[in-house]
């Protein structure tokens, strides 16, 4: 299947994705430790905002490792970053590498297969890179929505992470 979009759209979406993650992470830090422990039923791990945001960051790192050729990449758990500050620092540390990855993409690479090993069960898999990138964007959007719900229910609603607000940010 050919990508139903352009390289330019992938790069635009990657930039939006970083912007939206930044807003959620800033809001979580500003909300403080009580909000970090706030939970939403059915969310990742123990359902806490901390576990959820650690999973979001870990997943992005995990997929990037796979896209860069590490078929055996392992997914870190929330204990890797014991505080929201550590989660934020891990996300910031990977920002430049993510930007370089997306800047270096071309149409041929988007269409090429990416081989990796699923974690559970540990079996080989292979998909076109563009599908895995879209999965990663969708996965993070889902978890940002959960994080926004937790923050809002804890009395600390984040700034909007709507695409239209990203588009309008420059006036």
Short mmCIF file of N, CA and C in Angstrom, two decimals:
data_model
loop_
_atom_site.label_atom_id
_atom_site.label_comp_id
_atom_site.label_asym_id
_atom_site.label_seq_id
_atom_site.Cartn_x
_atom_site.Cartn_y
_atom_site.Cartn_z
N UNK A 1 0.85 -1.18 0.00
CA UNK A 1 0.00 0.00 0.00
C UNK A 1 0.89 1.24 0.00
N UNK A 2 0.59 2.14 -0.88
CA UNK A 2 1.33 3.40 -0.96
C UNK A 2 0.89 4.34 0.16
N UNK A 3 1.80 5.16 0.65
CA UNK A 3 1.39 6.14 1.67
C UNK A 3 0.32 7.07 1.11
N UNK A 4 -0.76 7.27 1.85
CA UNK A 4 -1.84 8.14 1.37
C UNK A 4 -1.61 9.61 1.71
N UNK A 5 -0.35 10.03 1.76
CA UNK A 5 -0.02 11.38 2.16
C UNK A 5 1.41 11.68 1.71
N UNK A 6 1.86 12.87 2.02
CA UNK A 6 3.20 13.29 1.60
C UNK A 6 4.19 13.30 2.75
N UNK A 7 5.44 13.34 2.39
CA UNK A 7 6.52 13.49 3.37
C UNK A 7 6.33 14.79 4.16
N UNK A 8 5.92 15.83 3.46
CA UNK A 8 5.68 17.12 4.12
C UNK A 8 4.62 16.99 5.22
N UNK A 9 3.57 16.21 4.96
CA UNK A 9 2.53 16.01 5.97
C UNK A 9 3.07 15.24 7.17
N UNK A 10 3.92 14.26 6.94
CA UNK A 10 4.53 13.51 8.05
C UNK A 10 5.34 14.46 8.92
N UNK A 11 6.14 15.30 8.29
CA UNK A 11 6.97 16.24 9.06
C UNK A 11 6.12 17.25 9.82
N UNK A 12 5.06 17.73 9.19
CA UNK A 12 4.14 18.65 9.84
C UNK A 12 3.51 17.99 11.06
N UNK A 13 3.07 16.76 10.89
CA UNK A 13 2.43 16.04 11.98
C UNK A 13 3.41 15.76 13.11
N UNK A 14 4.65 15.45 12.78
CA UNK A 14 5.68 15.24 13.80
C UNK A 14 5.89 16.52 14.62
N UNK A 15 5.91 17.66 13.96
CA UNK A 15 6.08 18.93 14.68
C UNK A 15 4.86 19.22 15.57
N UNK A 16 3.68 18.98 15.05
CA UNK A 16 2.47 19.14 15.86
C UNK A 16 2.51 18.23 17.08
N UNK A 17 2.89 17.00 16.85
CA UNK A 17 2.97 15.99 17.90
C UNK A 17 3.90 16.46 19.03
N UNK A 18 5.07 16.99 18.69
CA UNK A 18 6.00 17.50 19.71
C UNK A 18 5.38 18.68 20.46
N UNK A 19 4.73 19.56 19.74
CA UNK A 19 4.07 20.72 20.35
C UNK A 19 3.01 20.27 21.35
N UNK A 20 2.18 19.31 20.95
CA UNK A 20 1.10 18.83 21.82
C UNK A 20 1.66 18.11 23.04
N UNK A 21 2.66 17.26 22.83
CA UNK A 21 3.28 16.58 23.97
C UNK A 21 3.87 17.59 24.95
N UNK A 22 4.51 18.61 24.41
CA UNK A 22 5.12 19.64 25.26
C UNK A 22 4.06 20.30 26.14
N UNK A 23 2.92 20.61 25.56
CA UNK A 23 1.85 21.25 26.33
C UNK A 23 1.35 20.35 27.46
N UNK A 24 1.18 19.08 27.17
CA UNK A 24 0.70 18.15 28.20
C UNK A 24 1.75 17.98 29.29
N UNK A 25 3.00 17.82 28.90
CA UNK A 25 4.05 17.63 29.90
C UNK A 25 4.23 18.88 30.77
N UNK A 26 4.15 20.07 30.16
CA UNK A 26 4.24 21.30 30.95
C UNK A 26 3.08 21.40 31.95
N UNK A 27 1.89 21.06 31.48
CA UNK A 27 0.72 21.11 32.36
C UNK A 27 0.85 20.12 33.51
N UNK A 28 1.36 18.94 33.23
CA UNK A 28 1.53 17.93 34.28
C UNK A 28 2.53 18.40 35.32
N UNK A 29 3.63 18.99 34.89
CA UNK A 29 4.62 19.49 35.84
C UNK A 29 4.05 20.63 36.68
N UNK A 30 3.33 21.52 36.04
CA UNK A 30 2.75 22.65 36.76
C UNK A 30 1.70 22.19 37.78
N UNK A 31 1.04 21.09 37.50
CA UNK A 31 -0.01 20.59 38.39
C UNK A 31 0.56 20.00 39.67
N UNK A 32 1.81 19.56 39.64
CA UNK A 32 2.47 19.08 40.86
C UNK A 32 2.29 17.60 41.14
N UNK A 33 2.90 17.16 42.26
CA UNK A 33 2.94 15.73 42.60
C UNK A 33 1.56 15.09 42.82
N UNK A 34 0.63 15.86 43.36
CA UNK A 34 -0.70 15.30 43.59
C UNK A 34 -1.33 14.90 42.26
N UNK A 35 -1.20 15.73 41.26
CA UNK A 35 -1.74 15.40 39.94
C UNK A 35 -0.99 14.23 39.31
N UNK A 36 0.31 14.14 39.57
CA UNK A 36 1.10 13.03 39.01
C UNK A 36 0.57 11.69 39.48
N UNK A 37 0.00 11.66 40.68
CA UNK A 37 -0.54 10.43 41.23
C UNK A 37 -2.01 10.23 40.87
N UNK A 38 -2.65 11.25 40.31
CA UNK A 38 -4.06 11.13 39.94
C UNK A 38 -4.22 10.01 38.91
N UNK A 39 -5.36 9.31 39.00
CA UNK A 39 -5.57 8.14 38.17
C UNK A 39 -6.83 8.24 37.33
N UNK A 40 -6.81 7.50 36.23
CA UNK A 40 -7.99 7.36 35.39
C UNK A 40 -8.19 5.86 35.16
N UNK A 41 -9.37 5.35 35.46
CA UNK A 41 -9.60 3.91 35.29
C UNK A 41 -9.32 3.46 33.85
N UNK A 42 -8.63 2.34 33.74
CA UNK A 42 -8.37 1.77 32.43
C UNK A 42 -7.17 2.33 31.71
N UNK A 43 -6.51 3.31 32.30
CA UNK A 43 -5.34 3.90 31.66
C UNK A 43 -4.14 3.00 31.84
N UNK A 44 -3.04 3.36 31.21
CA UNK A 44 -1.83 2.54 31.21
C UNK A 44 -1.29 2.30 32.62
N UNK A 45 -0.73 1.13 32.84
CA UNK A 45 -0.06 0.82 34.10
C UNK A 45 -1.00 0.92 35.28
N UNK A 46 -0.59 1.68 36.28
CA UNK A 46 -1.43 1.83 37.47
C UNK A 46 -2.50 2.90 37.28
N UNK A 47 -2.59 3.44 36.08
CA UNK A 47 -3.61 4.44 35.77
C UNK A 47 -3.24 5.85 36.17
N UNK A 48 -2.02 6.03 36.71
CA UNK A 48 -1.63 7.37 37.15
C UNK A 48 -1.14 8.22 35.98
N UNK A 49 -1.22 9.52 36.17
CA UNK A 49 -0.71 10.45 35.17
C UNK A 49 0.78 10.19 34.94
N UNK A 50 1.52 9.95 36.00
CA UNK A 50 2.95 9.66 35.86
C UNK A 50 3.18 8.44 34.98
N UNK A 51 2.50 7.32 35.27
CA UNK A 51 2.68 6.09 34.49
C UNK A 51 2.30 6.31 33.03
N UNK A 52 1.23 7.03 32.83
CA UNK A 52 0.73 7.30 31.48
C UNK A 52 1.74 8.12 30.67
N UNK A 53 2.25 9.20 31.25
CA UNK A 53 3.20 10.04 30.53
C UNK A 53 4.55 9.35 30.35
N UNK A 54 4.95 8.55 31.32
CA UNK A 54 6.18 7.76 31.16
C UNK A 54 6.02 6.78 30.01
N UNK A 55 4.84 6.18 29.91
CA UNK A 55 4.57 5.26 28.80
C UNK A 55 4.59 5.99 27.46
N UNK A 56 4.02 7.17 27.42
CA UNK A 56 4.01 7.95 26.18
C UNK A 56 5.46 8.21 25.72
N UNK A 57 6.30 8.66 26.62
CA UNK A 57 7.70 8.94 26.29
C UNK A 57 8.44 7.66 25.93
N UNK A 58 8.23 6.61 26.72
CA UNK A 58 8.90 5.33 26.44
C UNK A 58 8.50 4.79 25.07
N UNK A 59 7.23 4.92 24.74
CA UNK A 59 6.76 4.42 23.44
C UNK A 59 7.38 5.18 22.28
N UNK A 60 7.47 6.50 22.43
CA UNK A 60 8.10 7.28 21.37
C UNK A 60 9.56 6.89 21.20
N UNK A 61 10.26 6.71 22.29
CA UNK A 61 11.67 6.29 22.22
C UNK A 61 11.78 4.90 21.60
N UNK A 62 10.89 4.03 22.01
CA UNK A 62 10.87 2.65 21.54
C UNK A 62 10.69 2.59 20.02
N UNK A 63 9.68 3.30 19.54
CA UNK A 63 9.42 3.29 18.09
C UNK A 63 10.57 3.94 17.33
N UNK A 64 11.13 5.01 17.83
CA UNK A 64 12.25 5.65 17.15
C UNK A 64 13.42 4.67 17.03
N UNK A 65 13.70 3.95 18.11
CA UNK A 65 14.79 2.95 18.07
C UNK A 65 14.52 1.94 16.96
N UNK A 66 13.29 1.49 16.87
CA UNK A 66 12.93 0.53 15.82
C UNK A 66 13.11 1.15 14.44
N UNK A 67 12.63 2.37 14.26
CA UNK A 67 12.74 3.03 12.95
C UNK A 67 14.19 3.24 12.55
N UNK A 68 15.06 3.38 13.54
CA UNK A 68 16.49 3.58 13.27
C UNK A 68 17.23 2.25 13.10
N UNK A 69 16.50 1.14 13.17
CA UNK A 69 17.09 -0.16 12.86
C UNK A 69 17.31 -1.11 14.01
N UNK A 70 16.93 -0.72 15.23
CA UNK A 70 17.10 -1.61 16.37
C UNK A 70 15.85 -2.49 16.49
N UNK A 71 15.86 -3.62 15.78
CA UNK A 71 14.71 -4.51 15.76
C UNK A 71 14.42 -5.13 17.13
N UNK A 72 15.39 -5.11 18.02
CA UNK A 72 15.25 -5.73 19.33
C UNK A 72 14.95 -4.71 20.44
N UNK A 73 14.64 -3.48 20.08
CA UNK A 73 14.40 -2.43 21.07
C UNK A 73 13.37 -2.88 22.11
N UNK A 74 13.63 -2.56 23.34
CA UNK A 74 12.74 -2.91 24.45
C UNK A 74 12.02 -1.66 24.93
N UNK A 75 10.80 -1.84 25.41
CA UNK A 75 9.99 -0.75 25.92
C UNK A 75 10.28 -0.54 27.40
N UNK A 76 10.73 0.67 27.76
CA UNK A 76 10.98 0.98 29.16
C UNK A 76 9.66 1.15 29.90
N UNK A 77 9.69 0.87 31.18
CA UNK A 77 8.50 1.04 32.02
C UNK A 77 8.56 2.34 32.79
N UNK A 78 7.47 2.71 33.45
CA UNK A 78 7.40 3.96 34.20
C UNK A 78 8.48 4.10 35.27
N UNK A 79 8.96 2.99 35.82
CA UNK A 79 9.99 3.06 36.86
C UNK A 79 11.30 3.62 36.33
N UNK A 80 11.48 3.61 35.01
CA UNK A 80 12.70 4.17 34.41
C UNK A 80 12.83 5.65 34.75
N UNK A 81 11.69 6.34 34.85
CA UNK A 81 11.66 7.76 35.17
C UNK A 81 10.72 7.93 36.37
N UNK A 82 11.25 7.99 37.58
CA UNK A 82 10.42 7.93 38.78
C UNK A 82 9.59 9.19 39.07
N UNK A 83 9.87 10.28 38.36
CA UNK A 83 9.11 11.52 38.59
C UNK A 83 8.69 12.11 37.25
N UNK A 84 7.74 13.03 37.30
CA UNK A 84 7.35 13.73 36.08
C UNK A 84 8.50 14.57 35.54
N UNK A 85 9.33 15.10 36.43
CA UNK A 85 10.50 15.86 35.98
C UNK A 85 11.43 14.96 35.16
N UNK A 86 11.61 13.73 35.59
CA UNK A 86 12.46 12.78 34.86
C UNK A 86 11.82 12.39 33.53
N UNK A 87 10.51 12.25 33.51
CA UNK A 87 9.80 11.95 32.26
C UNK A 87 10.02 13.11 31.28
N UNK A 88 9.82 14.32 31.76
CA UNK A 88 10.01 15.50 30.91
C UNK A 88 11.45 15.58 30.39
N UNK A 89 12.42 15.33 31.24
CA UNK A 89 13.83 15.37 30.83
C UNK A 89 14.12 14.32 29.76
N UNK A 90 13.55 13.14 29.89
CA UNK A 90 13.75 12.09 28.89
C UNK A 90 13.14 12.50 27.56
N UNK A 91 11.97 13.10 27.61
CA UNK A 91 11.32 13.54 26.39
C UNK A 91 12.15 14.64 25.71
N UNK A 92 12.61 15.60 26.50
CA UNK A 92 13.44 16.69 25.96
C UNK A 92 14.74 16.14 25.37
N UNK A 93 15.34 15.17 26.04
CA UNK A 93 16.61 14.60 25.56
C UNK A 93 16.45 13.95 24.19
N UNK A 94 15.28 13.44 23.90
CA UNK A 94 15.06 12.79 22.61
C UNK A 94 14.54 13.70 21.52
N UNK A 95 14.23 14.94 21.86
CA UNK A 95 13.61 15.86 20.89
C UNK A 95 14.50 16.06 19.67
N UNK A 96 15.78 16.32 19.85
CA UNK A 96 16.68 16.58 18.72
C UNK A 96 16.82 15.34 17.83
N UNK A 97 16.92 14.18 18.45
CA UNK A 97 17.05 12.96 17.66
C UNK A 97 15.79 12.71 16.83
N UNK A 98 14.62 12.95 17.41
CA UNK A 98 13.37 12.81 16.66
C UNK A 98 13.34 13.79 15.49
N UNK A 99 13.74 15.02 15.77
CA UNK A 99 13.74 16.04 14.71
C UNK A 99 14.68 15.65 13.57
N UNK A 100 15.87 15.14 13.92
CA UNK A 100 16.81 14.69 12.87
C UNK A 100 16.23 13.53 12.06
N UNK A 101 15.56 12.61 12.75
CA UNK A 101 14.96 11.48 12.05
C UNK A 101 13.96 11.96 11.01
N UNK A 102 13.02 12.82 11.44
CA UNK A 102 11.99 13.28 10.52
C UNK A 102 12.57 14.16 9.42
N UNK A 103 13.57 14.96 9.74
CA UNK A 103 14.21 15.80 8.72
C UNK A 103 14.93 14.95 7.67
N UNK A 104 15.46 13.80 8.08
CA UNK A 104 16.21 12.95 7.18
C UNK A 104 15.37 11.98 6.37
N UNK A 105 14.08 11.93 6.62
CA UNK A 105 13.22 11.00 5.87
C UNK A 105 13.08 11.41 4.42
N UNK A 106 12.88 10.43 3.59
CA UNK A 106 12.47 10.69 2.21
C UNK A 106 11.34 9.73 1.84
N UNK A 107 10.74 9.94 0.69
CA UNK A 107 9.58 9.14 0.28
C UNK A 107 9.94 7.66 0.19
N UNK A 108 11.12 7.34 -0.31
CA UNK A 108 11.51 5.93 -0.44
C UNK A 108 11.59 5.27 0.94
N UNK A 109 12.15 5.98 1.91
CA UNK A 109 12.26 5.42 3.27
C UNK A 109 10.88 5.22 3.88
N UNK A 110 9.96 6.15 3.64
CA UNK A 110 8.60 6.00 4.16
C UNK A 110 7.94 4.73 3.63
N UNK A 111 8.21 4.41 2.39
CA UNK A 111 7.61 3.22 1.76
C UNK A 111 8.31 1.93 2.15
N UNK A 112 9.56 2.03 2.58
CA UNK A 112 10.35 0.84 2.89
C UNK A 112 9.83 0.13 4.13
N UNK A 113 10.11 -1.15 4.20
CA UNK A 113 9.71 -1.95 5.36
C UNK A 113 10.61 -1.67 6.55
N UNK A 114 10.03 -1.77 7.70
CA UNK A 114 10.75 -1.67 8.96
C UNK A 114 10.54 -2.99 9.67
N UNK A 115 11.63 -3.67 9.94
CA UNK A 115 11.56 -4.96 10.64
C UNK A 115 11.81 -4.73 12.12
N UNK A 116 11.03 -5.41 12.93
CA UNK A 116 11.18 -5.29 14.37
C UNK A 116 10.61 -6.53 15.02
N UNK A 117 10.85 -6.65 16.30
CA UNK A 117 10.32 -7.77 17.06
C UNK A 117 9.28 -7.23 18.03
N UNK A 118 8.07 -7.77 17.90
CA UNK A 118 7.03 -7.41 18.87
C UNK A 118 7.47 -7.87 20.25
N UNK A 119 7.08 -7.13 21.25
CA UNK A 119 7.49 -7.48 22.61
C UNK A 119 6.68 -8.62 23.19
N UNK A 120 5.39 -8.62 22.96
CA UNK A 120 4.53 -9.65 23.55
C UNK A 120 3.54 -10.12 22.50
N UNK A 121 3.64 -11.33 22.04
CA UNK A 121 4.76 -12.26 22.24
C UNK A 121 5.95 -11.81 21.39
N UNK A 122 7.15 -12.24 21.74
CA UNK A 122 8.34 -11.79 20.99
C UNK A 122 8.45 -12.50 19.64
N UNK A 123 7.75 -11.94 18.66
CA UNK A 123 7.78 -12.52 17.31
C UNK A 123 8.19 -11.44 16.31
N UNK A 124 8.85 -11.84 15.22
CA UNK A 124 9.24 -10.86 14.20
C UNK A 124 8.01 -10.26 13.53
N UNK A 125 8.13 -9.00 13.16
CA UNK A 125 7.08 -8.32 12.42
C UNK A 125 7.75 -7.37 11.43
N UNK A 126 6.99 -6.93 10.46
CA UNK A 126 7.50 -6.04 9.43
C UNK A 126 6.33 -5.26 8.86
N UNK A 127 6.50 -3.95 8.78
CA UNK A 127 5.46 -3.06 8.25
C UNK A 127 6.14 -1.92 7.52
N UNK A 128 5.43 -1.29 6.58
CA UNK A 128 5.99 -0.08 5.97
C UNK A 128 6.19 0.99 7.05
N UNK A 129 7.28 1.72 6.95
CA UNK A 129 7.60 2.73 7.95
C UNK A 129 6.47 3.72 8.14
N UNK A 130 5.84 4.17 7.06
CA UNK A 130 4.80 5.17 7.20
C UNK A 130 3.67 4.68 8.09
N UNK A 131 3.35 3.38 8.05
CA UNK A 131 2.29 2.86 8.91
C UNK A 131 2.70 2.90 10.38
N UNK A 132 3.94 2.60 10.65
CA UNK A 132 4.42 2.62 12.04
C UNK A 132 4.50 4.03 12.59
N UNK A 133 4.87 4.98 11.74
CA UNK A 133 4.89 6.38 12.16
C UNK A 133 3.47 6.85 12.50
N UNK A 134 2.52 6.53 11.63
CA UNK A 134 1.13 6.92 11.91
C UNK A 134 0.63 6.24 13.18
N UNK A 135 1.01 4.98 13.39
CA UNK A 135 0.62 4.30 14.63
C UNK A 135 1.15 5.08 15.84
N UNK A 136 2.41 5.46 15.79
CA UNK A 136 3.02 6.18 16.91
C UNK A 136 2.28 7.49 17.18
N UNK A 137 1.97 8.23 16.13
CA UNK A 137 1.23 9.48 16.30
C UNK A 137 -0.14 9.21 16.95
N UNK A 138 -0.83 8.20 16.44
CA UNK A 138 -2.16 7.87 16.96
C UNK A 138 -2.07 7.42 18.42
N UNK A 139 -1.10 6.59 18.72
CA UNK A 139 -0.90 6.09 20.08
C UNK A 139 -0.69 7.25 21.06
N UNK A 140 0.16 8.18 20.70
CA UNK A 140 0.43 9.31 21.59
C UNK A 140 -0.79 10.22 21.71
N UNK A 141 -1.54 10.40 20.63
CA UNK A 141 -2.75 11.21 20.70
C UNK A 141 -3.73 10.60 21.71
N UNK A 142 -3.88 9.30 21.65
CA UNK A 142 -4.77 8.61 22.59
C UNK A 142 -4.34 8.88 24.04
N UNK A 143 -3.06 8.72 24.30
CA UNK A 143 -2.59 8.91 25.68
C UNK A 143 -2.58 10.38 26.09
N UNK A 144 -2.36 11.30 25.16
CA UNK A 144 -2.48 12.72 25.52
C UNK A 144 -3.91 13.04 25.95
N UNK A 145 -4.88 12.45 25.27
CA UNK A 145 -6.28 12.68 25.65
C UNK A 145 -6.55 12.15 27.06
N UNK A 146 -6.01 10.98 27.37
CA UNK A 146 -6.17 10.45 28.73
C UNK A 146 -5.50 11.38 29.75
N UNK A 147 -4.30 11.85 29.42
CA UNK A 147 -3.58 12.75 30.33
C UNK A 147 -4.37 14.04 30.53
N UNK A 148 -4.93 14.57 29.45
CA UNK A 148 -5.74 15.79 29.56
C UNK A 148 -6.95 15.54 30.46
N UNK A 149 -7.56 14.37 30.36
CA UNK A 149 -8.71 14.05 31.21
C UNK A 149 -8.29 13.97 32.68
N UNK A 150 -7.15 13.36 32.94
CA UNK A 150 -6.67 13.27 34.33
C UNK A 150 -6.38 14.66 34.87
N UNK A 151 -5.67 15.46 34.09
CA UNK A 151 -5.33 16.82 34.54
C UNK A 151 -6.59 17.64 34.79
N UNK A 152 -7.55 17.54 33.89
CA UNK A 152 -8.79 18.30 34.04
C UNK A 152 -9.56 17.85 35.27
N UNK A 153 -9.64 16.54 35.48
CA UNK A 153 -10.37 16.04 36.65
C UNK A 153 -9.65 16.39 37.96
N UNK A 154 -8.33 16.60 37.89
CA UNK A 154 -7.57 17.00 39.08
C UNK A 154 -7.58 18.52 39.27
N UNK A 155 -8.32 19.23 38.41
CA UNK A 155 -8.43 20.68 38.54
C UNK A 155 -7.34 21.47 37.86
N UNK A 156 -6.59 20.83 36.95
CA UNK A 156 -5.49 21.48 36.25
C UNK A 156 -5.59 21.24 34.74
N UNK A 157 -6.64 21.75 34.11
CA UNK A 157 -6.78 21.47 32.67
C UNK A 157 -5.60 22.04 31.87
N UNK A 158 -5.09 21.27 30.92
CA UNK A 158 -3.97 21.75 30.10
C UNK A 158 -4.46 22.73 29.04
N UNK A 159 -3.50 23.41 28.44
CA UNK A 159 -3.83 24.21 27.25
C UNK A 159 -4.31 23.25 26.17
N UNK A 160 -5.02 23.78 25.21
CA UNK A 160 -5.52 22.96 24.11
C UNK A 160 -4.38 22.26 23.37
N UNK A 161 -4.62 21.03 22.98
CA UNK A 161 -3.69 20.30 22.13
C UNK A 161 -4.36 19.95 20.80
N UNK A 162 -5.37 20.74 20.45
CA UNK A 162 -6.05 20.56 19.17
C UNK A 162 -5.17 21.00 18.01
N UNK A 163 -5.26 20.28 16.93
CA UNK A 163 -4.49 20.59 15.74
C UNK A 163 -4.75 22.01 15.25
N UNK A 164 -5.99 22.45 15.30
CA UNK A 164 -6.31 23.78 14.79
C UNK A 164 -5.59 24.86 15.60
N UNK A 165 -5.39 24.62 16.89
CA UNK A 165 -4.67 25.58 17.71
C UNK A 165 -3.19 25.59 17.38
N UNK A 166 -2.66 24.45 16.99
CA UNK A 166 -1.27 24.40 16.52
C UNK A 166 -1.16 25.19 15.21
N UNK A 167 -2.10 25.00 14.32
CA UNK A 167 -2.08 25.70 13.04
C UNK A 167 -2.19 27.20 13.25
N UNK A 168 -3.03 27.63 14.19
CA UNK A 168 -3.27 29.06 14.44
C UNK A 168 -2.21 29.72 15.30
N UNK A 169 -1.29 28.97 15.84
CA UNK A 169 -0.35 29.51 16.83
C UNK A 169 0.48 30.69 16.31
N UNK A 170 0.66 30.79 15.03
CA UNK A 170 1.49 31.86 14.46
C UNK A 170 0.67 33.04 13.99
N UNK A 171 -0.63 32.98 14.24
CA UNK A 171 -1.47 34.12 13.93
C UNK A 171 -2.09 34.15 12.61
#
